Amino acid sequence: MNEAIRPSRQIPPQAAVVPQLSVIVPTFNERDNVTTLYQRLETALAGVAWEVIFVDDNSPDGTWGVVRGLARQDNRVRCIRRVGRRGLSGACIEGILASSAPCAAVIDADLQHDETQLPKMLALLQAGNLDLVVGSRYIEGGNADSFNRQRAGASALATEVARRVLRVKIADPMSGFFMIRRECFEQLAPRLSAQGFKILLDVISSAHGQLRVKEIPFSFGSRLHGESKLDSMVALEFLGLVLAKLTHDVVSLRFLMFAMVGSLGVFVHFATLYTVLRGFHAPFAVAQGWAALLAMTSNFVLNNFLTYRDQRLKGFAILRGLVLFYLVCGVGLAANVGVAFSVYAQQPIWWLAGAAGALMGVVWNYAMSGLFVWRKR
Ligand code: GDD
Ligand code: MN
């Protein structure tokens, strides 16, 4: 072993208890729930060396402040406050990777999951012949009776799609409550998507059947305080994850949304062109100029709200982003026309040349926007 990383022989006494279990709690506006959850963990995990890591996306209600308060009293509590980012999956990934116990559990902050199952889950993993234990609502003994009909239907549909399309075998791949061996998670981490909220489904499908999984039943309760953060965009994100996993991560949801917004932009372009030409009797070049400007602007706004909603630009950054977006699209247009010309020169098939140009344009715009406009801070 390298001298530098050899552990020192004299381990300080306060470090003697190293956690066997890291509990990861993603939070967004859960101020009134975190203390209760902490207390319940303390009760449920008596006798276990555990730690809890709250991953908070800079909640406006100040959840991170409450967690800091807990951490000041108990060094088993930690808070990761993420600024400028949003997303359940990303938060879970970051939390697990920030810990080092051999087992990591993910549990919601709102007490809908059953923390009293944690010791049993840990014992199952520690027995050594499992990699992942899932808290399941859809096996004998479990239930999701707290769901309203709409939510129950959506959950059943998503579960069915996941099981058929991604050939995921477990009964509840949509569960947000599970425990995994660190070693397995570290291996899978680079393949996981930080977008969306289906971390468990992502873990299972990315492992391609290599994980030894067991489900244990639990009863999905009602939220203690606050409200759910899952909105209608979640359905789209779910489809995106299915698609990404089906195509082995070649097609991402972001790219699809970007392309979709782009095709809407084509409509905006033609509608503006028509209006300015016919309505204002402007010369063609002027009308075309306005059409392009309006299409780019609406694309920018839509991308900022949908495609990059987890990295949404705000305030002055919007203006800067818009200017950069114009530049990126300008060069993209040149690339589009260039490629179309060269394809047409070899094979004078108008639609083939047009399609090649458009594809070049959208790939360029997507790649460059990701690099310059909505770059990760
Ligand atoms: N850091 C962070 N960032 N945490 C988040 C975010 C986010 O963007 N969105 C939600 N959370 C946290 C919430 O604060 C909560 O602790 C947990 O993630 C679950 O979010 P809820 O808003 O309570 O989701 P839900 O109850 O509707 O959905 C739950 O059940 C689903 C099964 O039907 C979650 O466990 C889902 O993962 C699960 O699929
Ligand atoms: Mn919830």
Tab-separated table of C-alpha atoms and ligand atoms in Angstrom:
chain	number	residue	atom	x	y	z
A	1	MET	CA	0.000	0.000	0.000
A	2	ASN	CA	1.147	3.504	-0.749
A	3	GLU	CA	2.787	5.116	2.280
A	4	ALA	CA	0.615	8.222	2.001
A	5	ILE	CA	-2.685	6.406	2.271
A	6	ARG	CA	-1.703	3.846	4.891
A	7	PRO	CA	-3.943	4.458	7.884
A	8	SER	CA	-2.114	5.612	10.956
A	9	ARG	CA	-1.685	2.990	13.662
A	10	GLN	CA	-2.793	5.391	16.360
A	11	ILE	CA	-6.438	5.907	15.641
A	12	PRO	CA	-7.832	8.660	17.847
A	13	PRO	CA	-10.445	7.324	20.272
A	14	GLN	CA	-13.257	9.523	18.958
A	15	ALA	CA	-12.790	7.940	15.524
A	16	ALA	CA	-13.112	4.431	16.887
A	17	VAL	CA	-16.799	4.223	16.020
A	18	VAL	CA	-16.978	4.349	12.261
A	19	PRO	CA	-20.445	4.236	10.778
A	20	GLN	CA	-21.729	0.968	9.375
A	21	LEU	CA	-24.679	2.695	7.780
A	22	SER	CA	-25.050	6.052	6.059
A	23	VAL	CA	-28.610	7.264	5.749
A	24	ILE	CA	-29.071	9.715	2.880
A	25	VAL	CA	-32.021	12.089	3.019
A	26	PRO	CA	-32.709	14.325	0.006
A	27	THR	CA	-34.587	17.437	1.090
A	28	PHE	CA	-36.343	20.343	-0.510
A	29	ASN	CA	-38.528	22.482	1.740
A	30	GLU	CA	-38.743	19.956	4.568
A	31	ARG	CA	-37.997	22.291	7.465
A	32	ASP	CA	-40.760	20.901	9.663
A	33	ASN	CA	-39.925	17.246	8.996
A	34	VAL	CA	-36.174	16.872	9.428
A	35	THR	CA	-36.031	17.024	13.214
A	36	THR	CA	-38.744	14.404	13.610
A	37	LEU	CA	-36.993	12.174	11.085
A	38	TYR	CA	-33.707	12.561	12.953
A	39	GLN	CA	-35.367	11.605	16.236
A	40	ARG	CA	-37.017	8.596	14.658
A	41	LEU	CA	-33.722	7.465	13.144
A	42	GLU	CA	-32.121	7.706	16.543
A	43	THR	CA	-34.774	5.423	18.002
A	44	ALA	CA	-34.880	2.982	15.117
A	45	LEU	CA	-31.114	2.647	14.814
A	46	ALA	CA	-30.232	2.313	18.492
A	47	GLY	CA	-27.325	-0.102	18.669
A	48	VAL	CA	-26.169	0.561	15.088
A	49	ALA	CA	-23.211	2.786	14.182
A	50	TRP	CA	-24.959	5.148	11.785
A	51	GLU	CA	-24.741	8.620	10.307
A	52	VAL	CA	-27.225	10.717	8.391
A	53	ILE	CA	-26.469	13.010	5.467
A	54	PHE	CA	-29.114	15.491	4.426
A	55	VAL	CA	-28.678	16.745	0.877
A	56	ASP	CA	-30.579	19.997	0.580
A	57	ASP	CA	-30.972	21.988	-2.625
A	58	ASN	CA	-30.779	25.338	-0.904
A	59	SER	CA	-34.420	25.126	0.223
A	60	PRO	CA	-36.102	28.536	0.417
A	61	ASP	CA	-37.681	27.466	3.726
A	62	GLY	CA	-34.213	27.105	5.231
A	63	THR	CA	-34.220	23.321	5.779
A	64	TRP	CA	-30.418	23.382	5.613
A	65	GLY	CA	-30.339	25.751	8.590
A	66	VAL	CA	-32.394	23.340	10.693
A	67	VAL	CA	-30.111	20.463	9.696
A	68	ARG	CA	-27.017	22.517	10.591
A	69	GLY	CA	-28.547	23.018	14.027
A	70	LEU	CA	-28.913	19.255	14.449
A	71	ALA	CA	-25.369	18.712	13.208
A	72	ARG	CA	-24.030	21.086	15.843
A	73	GLN	CA	-25.446	18.835	18.538
A	74	ASP	CA	-24.721	15.441	17.024
A	75	ASN	CA	-21.714	14.730	14.840
A	76	ARG	CA	-23.499	11.846	13.167
A	77	VAL	CA	-25.535	14.456	11.300
A	78	ARG	CA	-24.232	16.243	8.222
A	79	CYS	CA	-25.701	18.658	5.738
A	80	ILE	CA	-24.766	19.116	2.117
A	81	ARG	CA	-26.235	22.400	0.913
A	82	ARG	CA	-26.250	22.497	-2.882
A	83	VAL	CA	-26.603	25.906	-4.455
A	84	GLY	CA	-27.842	26.419	-8.017
A	85	ARG	CA	-28.923	22.822	-8.544
A	86	ARG	CA	-32.149	20.891	-8.253
A	87	GLY	CA	-32.999	17.219	-8.518
A	88	LEU	CA	-33.811	14.249	-6.363
A	89	SER	CA	-31.598	11.693	-8.132
A	90	GLY	CA	-28.593	13.987	-8.216
A	91	ALA	CA	-29.001	14.744	-4.523
A	92	CYS	CA	-29.114	11.036	-3.630
A	93	ILE	CA	-26.042	10.257	-5.739
A	94	GLU	CA	-24.091	13.089	-4.178
A	95	GLY	CA	-25.112	12.090	-0.668
A	96	ILE	CA	-24.131	8.448	-1.083
A	97	LEU	CA	-20.793	9.409	-2.613
A	98	ALA	CA	-20.096	11.833	0.221
A	99	SER	CA	-20.310	9.046	2.779
A	100	SER	CA	-18.092	6.062	3.365
A	101	ALA	CA	-20.013	3.504	5.409
A	102	PRO	CA	-20.184	0.086	3.712
A	103	CYS	CA	-23.969	0.399	3.399
A	104	ALA	CA	-26.014	3.395	2.281
A	105	ALA	CA	-29.761	3.892	2.587
A	106	VAL	CA	-31.947	6.476	0.869
A	107	ILE	CA	-35.080	7.623	2.647
A	108	ASP	CA	-37.484	10.543	2.111
A	109	ALA	CA	-37.581	13.320	4.679
A	110	ASP	CA	-41.362	13.520	4.930
A	111	LEU	CA	-41.751	10.306	6.956
A	112	GLN	CA	-43.699	8.518	4.200
A	113	HIS	CA	-41.098	5.759	4.359
A	114	ASP	CA	-40.743	3.421	7.299
A	115	GLU	CA	-37.457	3.983	9.108
A	116	THR	CA	-38.132	1.056	11.452
A	117	GLN	CA	-37.271	-1.242	8.524
A	118	LEU	CA	-33.699	0.053	8.363
A	119	PRO	CA	-32.141	-2.399	10.880
A	120	LYS	CA	-33.702	-5.311	9.029
A	121	MET	CA	-32.432	-3.992	5.690
A	122	LEU	CA	-28.962	-3.561	7.163
A	123	ALA	CA	-28.932	-7.064	8.592
A	124	LEU	CA	-29.897	-8.460	5.194
A	125	LEU	CA	-27.040	-6.643	3.472
A	126	GLN	CA	-24.570	-7.546	6.195
A	127	ALA	CA	-25.408	-11.216	5.806
A	128	GLY	CA	-23.372	-10.918	2.638
A	129	ASN	CA	-25.389	-12.442	-0.158
A	130	LEU	CA	-27.307	-9.348	-1.248
A	131	ASP	CA	-26.324	-6.057	-2.888
A	132	LEU	CA	-29.566	-4.127	-2.681
A	133	VAL	CA	-32.609	-4.223	-0.410
A	134	VAL	CA	-35.690	-2.363	-1.604
A	135	GLY	CA	-38.571	-1.148	0.536
A	136	SER	CA	-41.503	-2.270	-1.582
A	137	ARG	CA	-45.114	-1.101	-1.618
A	138	TYR	CA	-46.217	-3.697	-4.113
A	139	ILE	CA	-45.431	-7.025	-2.512
A	140	GLU	CA	-47.408	-8.987	0.056
A	141	GLY	CA	-47.474	-6.988	3.275
A	142	GLY	CA	-46.725	-3.616	1.662
A	143	ASN	CA	-49.128	-0.943	0.462
A	144	ALA	CA	-49.494	2.576	-0.877
A	145	ASP	CA	-52.945	3.194	0.528
A	146	SER	CA	-52.123	6.844	1.163
A	147	PHE	CA	-52.090	7.486	-2.613
A	148	ASN	CA	-55.063	9.154	-4.249
A	149	ARG	CA	-56.490	7.392	-7.308
A	150	GLN	CA	-54.673	9.505	-9.846
A	151	ARG	CA	-51.310	9.004	-8.192
A	152	ALA	CA	-51.940	5.282	-7.739
A	153	GLY	CA	-52.772	4.936	-11.447
A	154	ALA	CA	-49.689	6.856	-12.546
A	155	SER	CA	-47.484	4.789	-10.258
A	156	ALA	CA	-48.940	1.512	-11.543
A	157	LEU	CA	-48.475	2.590	-15.165
A	158	ALA	CA	-44.873	3.695	-14.647
A	159	THR	CA	-44.085	0.456	-12.827
A	160	GLU	CA	-45.547	-1.587	-15.681
A	161	VAL	CA	-43.588	0.354	-18.303
A	162	ALA	CA	-40.370	-0.090	-16.336
A	163	ARG	CA	-40.947	-3.799	-15.888
A	164	ARG	CA	-41.804	-4.480	-19.523
A	165	VAL	CA	-39.635	-2.072	-21.422
A	166	LEU	CA	-36.549	-2.143	-19.223
A	167	ARG	CA	-37.113	-5.752	-18.088
A	168	VAL	CA	-36.725	-4.751	-14.471
A	169	LYS	CA	-37.913	-7.709	-12.457
A	170	ILE	CA	-38.763	-6.298	-9.040
A	171	ALA	CA	-42.285	-5.324	-8.001
A	172	ASP	CA	-41.539	-1.724	-6.993
A	173	PRO	CA	-38.710	-0.202	-9.076
A	174	MET	CA	-40.192	3.271	-8.421
A	175	SER	CA	-39.614	3.081	-4.697
A	176	GLY	CA	-37.602	5.879	-3.171
A	177	PHE	CA	-36.635	3.759	-0.159
A	178	PHE	CA	-33.716	1.350	-0.440
A	179	MET	CA	-30.337	0.312	0.927
A	180	ILE	CA	-27.334	-0.601	-1.189
A	181	ARG	CA	-23.809	-1.869	-0.677
A	182	ARG	CA	-21.414	1.016	-1.211
A	183	GLU	CA	-19.086	-1.013	-3.400
A	184	CYS	CA	-21.859	-1.691	-5.922
A	185	PHE	CA	-23.041	1.888	-5.918
A	186	GLU	CA	-19.568	3.306	-6.501
A	187	GLN	CA	-19.235	1.043	-9.531
A	188	LEU	CA	-22.546	2.147	-11.008
A	189	ALA	CA	-22.270	5.850	-10.148
A	190	PRO	CA	-20.674	7.034	-13.409
A	191	ARG	CA	-23.549	5.497	-15.389
A	192	LEU	CA	-26.354	7.088	-13.393
A	193	SER	CA	-28.353	10.098	-14.509
A	194	ALA	CA	-28.503	13.023	-12.088
A	195	GLN	CA	-31.642	14.316	-13.792
A	196	GLY	CA	-35.060	13.163	-12.709
A	197	PHE	CA	-36.099	11.301	-9.604
A	198	LYS	CA	-36.042	7.584	-10.400
A	199	ILE	CA	-32.718	6.786	-8.827
A	200	LEU	CA	-33.601	3.206	-7.901
A	201	LEU	CA	-34.879	2.362	-11.377
A	202	ASP	CA	-31.713	3.867	-12.796
A	203	VAL	CA	-29.507	1.833	-10.430
A	204	ILE	CA	-31.266	-1.423	-11.262
A	205	SER	CA	-31.409	-0.972	-15.012
A	206	SER	CA	-27.855	0.343	-15.234
A	207	ALA	CA	-26.616	-2.791	-13.439
A	208	HIS	CA	-28.051	-5.019	-16.199
A	209	GLY	CA	-29.178	-7.746	-13.843
A	210	GLN	CA	-25.873	-7.902	-11.963
A	211	LEU	CA	-27.303	-6.883	-8.576
A	212	ARG	CA	-28.584	-9.378	-6.035
A	213	VAL	CA	-31.819	-7.721	-4.967
A	214	LYS	CA	-34.426	-8.444	-2.316
A	215	GLU	CA	-37.637	-6.580	-1.630
A	216	ILE	CA	-39.127	-6.195	1.800
A	217	PRO	CA	-42.647	-4.851	2.308
A	218	PHE	CA	-43.470	-1.506	3.898
A	219	SER	CA	-46.503	0.659	4.114
A	220	PHE	CA	-46.155	3.996	2.275
A	221	GLY	CA	-47.587	6.511	4.736
A	222	SER	CA	-48.795	10.086	4.429
A	223	ARG	CA	-46.586	13.119	4.409
A	224	LEU	CA	-46.079	14.697	7.848
A	225	HIS	CA	-45.728	18.372	6.823
A	226	GLY	CA	-45.364	20.256	3.530
A	227	GLU	CA	-46.205	19.073	0.047
A	228	SER	CA	-44.898	16.720	-2.647
A	229	LYS	CA	-42.297	18.094	-5.062
A	230	LEU	CA	-43.192	15.725	-7.870
A	231	ASP	CA	-45.103	17.612	-10.571
A	232	SER	CA	-46.273	16.799	-14.090
A	233	MET	CA	-42.740	17.197	-15.466
A	234	VAL	CA	-41.881	14.053	-13.580
A	235	ALA	CA	-43.765	11.941	-16.142
A	236	LEU	CA	-41.629	13.392	-18.908
A	237	GLU	CA	-38.473	12.810	-16.931
A	238	PHE	CA	-39.508	9.223	-16.366
A	239	LEU	CA	-39.995	8.627	-20.105
A	240	GLY	CA	-36.628	10.230	-20.688
A	241	LEU	CA	-34.944	7.827	-18.303
A	242	VAL	CA	-36.634	4.835	-19.947
A	243	LEU	CA	-35.482	6.032	-23.340
A	244	ALA	CA	-31.943	6.692	-22.177
A	245	LYS	CA	-31.645	3.246	-20.617
A	246	LEU	CA	-33.173	1.582	-23.694
A	247	THR	CA	-30.650	3.220	-25.997
A	248	HIS	CA	-27.771	2.608	-23.594
A	249	ASP	CA	-27.506	6.315	-22.866
A	250	VAL	CA	-27.088	7.350	-26.499
A	251	VAL	CA	-30.281	9.408	-26.539
A	252	SER	CA	-30.747	11.589	-23.493
A	253	LEU	CA	-33.930	13.264	-22.356
A	254	ARG	CA	-32.201	16.598	-22.503
A	255	PHE	CA	-31.297	16.125	-26.140
A	256	LEU	CA	-34.842	15.047	-27.000
A	257	MET	CA	-36.351	18.039	-25.233
A	258	PHE	CA	-33.862	20.327	-26.912
A	259	ALA	CA	-34.784	18.894	-30.321
A	260	MET	CA	-38.482	19.176	-29.515
A	261	VAL	CA	-38.107	22.821	-28.536
A	262	GLY	CA	-36.105	23.287	-31.737
A	263	SER	CA	-38.929	21.976	-33.887
A	264	LEU	CA	-41.354	24.297	-32.127
A	265	GLY	CA	-38.934	27.057	-33.077
A	266	VAL	CA	-39.422	26.167	-36.745
A	267	PHE	CA	-43.149	26.873	-36.337
A	268	VAL	CA	-42.457	30.150	-34.579
A	269	HIS	CA	-40.116	31.074	-37.416
A	270	PHE	CA	-42.647	30.433	-40.171
A	271	ALA	CA	-45.506	32.050	-38.297
A	272	THR	CA	-43.439	35.212	-37.750
A	273	LEU	CA	-42.180	35.239	-41.326
A	274	TYR	CA	-45.735	35.024	-42.633
A	275	THR	CA	-47.055	37.685	-40.274
A	276	VAL	CA	-44.292	40.207	-40.939
A	277	LEU	CA	-44.400	39.659	-44.711
A	278	ARG	CA	-48.163	39.780	-45.076
A	279	GLY	CA	-49.171	41.903	-42.121
A	280	PHE	CA	-46.460	44.579	-42.274
A	281	HIS	CA	-45.488	44.260	-45.960
A	282	ALA	CA	-41.849	44.200	-44.909
A	283	PRO	CA	-39.061	43.211	-47.338
A	284	PHE	CA	-38.193	39.509	-47.172
A	285	ALA	CA	-34.766	39.983	-45.556
A	286	VAL	CA	-36.281	42.031	-42.735
A	287	ALA	CA	-39.081	39.522	-42.165
A	288	GLN	CA	-36.624	36.634	-42.177
A	289	GLY	CA	-34.429	38.454	-39.680
A	290	TRP	CA	-37.304	39.032	-37.265
A	291	ALA	CA	-38.481	35.458	-37.657
A	292	ALA	CA	-35.048	34.078	-36.803
A	293	LEU	CA	-34.681	36.381	-33.815
A	294	LEU	CA	-38.084	35.511	-32.421
A	295	ALA	CA	-37.567	31.770	-32.968
A	296	MET	CA	-34.211	31.841	-31.199
A	297	THR	CA	-35.600	33.873	-28.335
A	298	SER	CA	-38.586	31.587	-27.797
A	299	ASN	CA	-36.310	28.545	-28.012
A	300	PHE	CA	-34.084	30.053	-25.383
A	301	VAL	CA	-36.975	30.747	-23.042
A	302	LEU	CA	-38.457	27.258	-23.485
A	303	ASN	CA	-35.098	25.569	-22.999
A	304	ASN	CA	-34.514	27.612	-19.892
A	305	PHE	CA	-37.860	26.483	-18.470
A	306	LEU	CA	-37.996	22.870	-19.657
A	307	THR	CA	-34.780	21.400	-20.994
A	308	TYR	CA	-32.586	22.969	-18.357
A	309	ARG	CA	-35.095	23.466	-15.603
A	310	ASP	CA	-32.663	22.015	-13.077
A	311	GLN	CA	-30.062	24.631	-14.065
A	312	ARG	CA	-32.433	27.485	-14.879
A	313	LEU	CA	-30.736	30.834	-15.485
A	314	LYS	CA	-32.097	33.646	-13.392
A	315	GLY	CA	-31.661	37.417	-13.158
A	316	PHE	CA	-28.807	38.941	-15.123
A	317	ALA	CA	-27.570	35.498	-16.172
A	318	ILE	CA	-30.639	35.268	-18.443
A	319	LEU	CA	-29.450	38.171	-20.573
A	320	ARG	CA	-25.935	36.847	-20.809
A	321	GLY	CA	-27.285	33.384	-21.650
A	322	LEU	CA	-29.558	34.786	-24.346
A	323	VAL	CA	-26.706	36.585	-26.101
A	324	LEU	CA	-24.561	33.445	-25.951
A	325	PHE	CA	-27.504	31.418	-27.263
A	326	TYR	CA	-27.839	33.769	-30.275
A	327	LEU	CA	-24.144	33.295	-30.999
A	328	VAL	CA	-24.306	29.512	-30.672
A	329	CYS	CA	-27.358	29.328	-32.950
A	330	GLY	CA	-25.744	31.664	-35.460
A	331	VAL	CA	-22.739	29.397	-35.849
A	332	GLY	CA	-25.113	26.392	-35.789
A	333	LEU	CA	-26.953	27.833	-38.765
A	334	ALA	CA	-23.699	28.212	-40.679
A	335	ALA	CA	-22.821	24.588	-39.859
A	336	ASN	CA	-26.303	23.484	-40.913
A	337	VAL	CA	-26.076	25.195	-44.302
A	338	GLY	CA	-22.480	24.058	-44.821
A	339	VAL	CA	-23.262	20.395	-44.237
A	340	ALA	CA	-26.421	20.552	-46.346
A	341	PHE	CA	-24.437	22.031	-49.241
A	342	SER	CA	-21.725	19.423	-49.140
A	343	VAL	CA	-24.227	16.556	-48.937
A	344	TYR	CA	-26.187	18.052	-51.814
A	345	ALA	CA	-22.995	18.387	-53.866
A	346	GLN	CA	-22.417	14.632	-53.590
A	347	GLN	CA	-26.041	13.463	-53.804
A	348	PRO	CA	-28.502	16.008	-55.146
A	349	ILE	CA	-31.404	14.748	-53.020
A	350	TRP	CA	-32.962	17.849	-51.451
A	351	TRP	CA	-34.574	16.210	-48.408
A	352	LEU	CA	-31.468	14.190	-47.531
A	353	ALA	CA	-29.276	17.272	-47.683
A	354	GLY	CA	-31.844	19.242	-45.702
A	355	ALA	CA	-32.104	16.553	-43.011
A	356	ALA	CA	-28.318	16.237	-42.711
A	357	GLY	CA	-28.048	20.001	-42.303
A	358	ALA	CA	-30.795	20.145	-39.700
A	359	LEU	CA	-29.248	17.262	-37.741
A	360	MET	CA	-25.888	18.989	-37.802
A	361	GLY	CA	-27.543	22.195	-36.604
A	362	VAL	CA	-29.391	20.648	-33.680
A	363	VAL	CA	-26.405	18.570	-32.518
A	364	TRP	CA	-24.162	21.620	-32.701
A	365	ASN	CA	-26.628	23.873	-30.897
A	366	TYR	CA	-27.220	21.262	-28.222
A	367	ALA	CA	-23.564	20.560	-27.570
A	368	MET	CA	-22.524	24.209	-27.568
A	369	SER	CA	-25.478	25.403	-25.461
A	370	GLY	CA	-24.561	22.802	-22.870
A	371	LEU	CA	-20.987	24.058	-22.903
A	372	PHE	CA	-21.547	27.803	-22.934
A	373	VAL	CA	-25.121	28.777	-22.136
A	374	TRP	CA	-26.281	26.340	-19.446
A	375	ARG	CA	-22.855	25.219	-18.391
A	376	LYS	CA	-22.596	23.551	-15.010
A	377	ARG	CA	-21.468	25.983	-12.408
B	1	GDD	N1	-32.372	17.675	-2.612
B	1	GDD	C1	-33.569	17.524	-3.218
B	1	GDD	N2	-33.765	18.113	-4.432
B	1	GDD	N3	-34.536	16.797	-2.631
B	1	GDD	C2	-35.709	16.694	-3.256
B	1	GDD	C3	-35.990	17.274	-4.507
B	1	GDD	C4	-34.949	18.039	-5.118
B	1	GDD	O1	-35.085	18.580	-6.211
B	1	GDD	N4	-37.268	16.963	-4.862
B	1	GDD	C5	-37.759	16.219	-3.856
B	1	GDD	N5	-36.839	16.063	-2.880
B	1	GDD	C6	-36.968	15.327	-1.610
B	1	GDD	C7	-38.170	15.737	-0.786
B	1	GDD	O2	-37.863	16.796	0.067
B	1	GDD	C8	-38.465	14.449	-0.030
B	1	GDD	O3	-37.651	14.303	1.089
B	1	GDD	C9	-38.095	13.370	-1.043
B	1	GDD	O4	-37.176	13.961	-1.931
B	1	GDD	C10	-39.315	12.826	-1.807
B	1	GDD	O5	-39.969	13.900	-2.439
B	1	GDD	P1	-41.556	14.063	-2.383
B	1	GDD	O6	-41.877	15.366	-2.993
B	1	GDD	O7	-42.069	13.779	-1.009
B	1	GDD	O8	-41.987	12.912	-3.391
B	1	GDD	P2	-43.238	11.973	-3.350
B	1	GDD	O9	-43.632	11.597	-1.970
B	1	GDD	O10	-44.283	12.574	-4.214
B	1	GDD	O11	-42.630	10.691	-4.087
B	1	GDD	C11	-41.999	9.669	-3.356
B	1	GDD	O12	-42.590	8.484	-3.680
B	1	GDD	C12	-42.351	8.037	-4.997
B	1	GDD	C13	-43.058	6.740	-5.195
B	1	GDD	O13	-44.329	6.945	-5.574
B	1	GDD	C14	-40.490	9.610	-3.620
B	1	GDD	O14	-39.902	8.691	-2.711
B	1	GDD	C15	-40.184	9.112	-5.006
B	1	GDD	O15	-38.768	8.878	-5.122
B	1	GDD	C16	-40.907	7.832	-5.219
B	1	GDD	O16	-40.681	7.391	-6.529
B	2	MN	MN	-43.161	12.311	-0.173
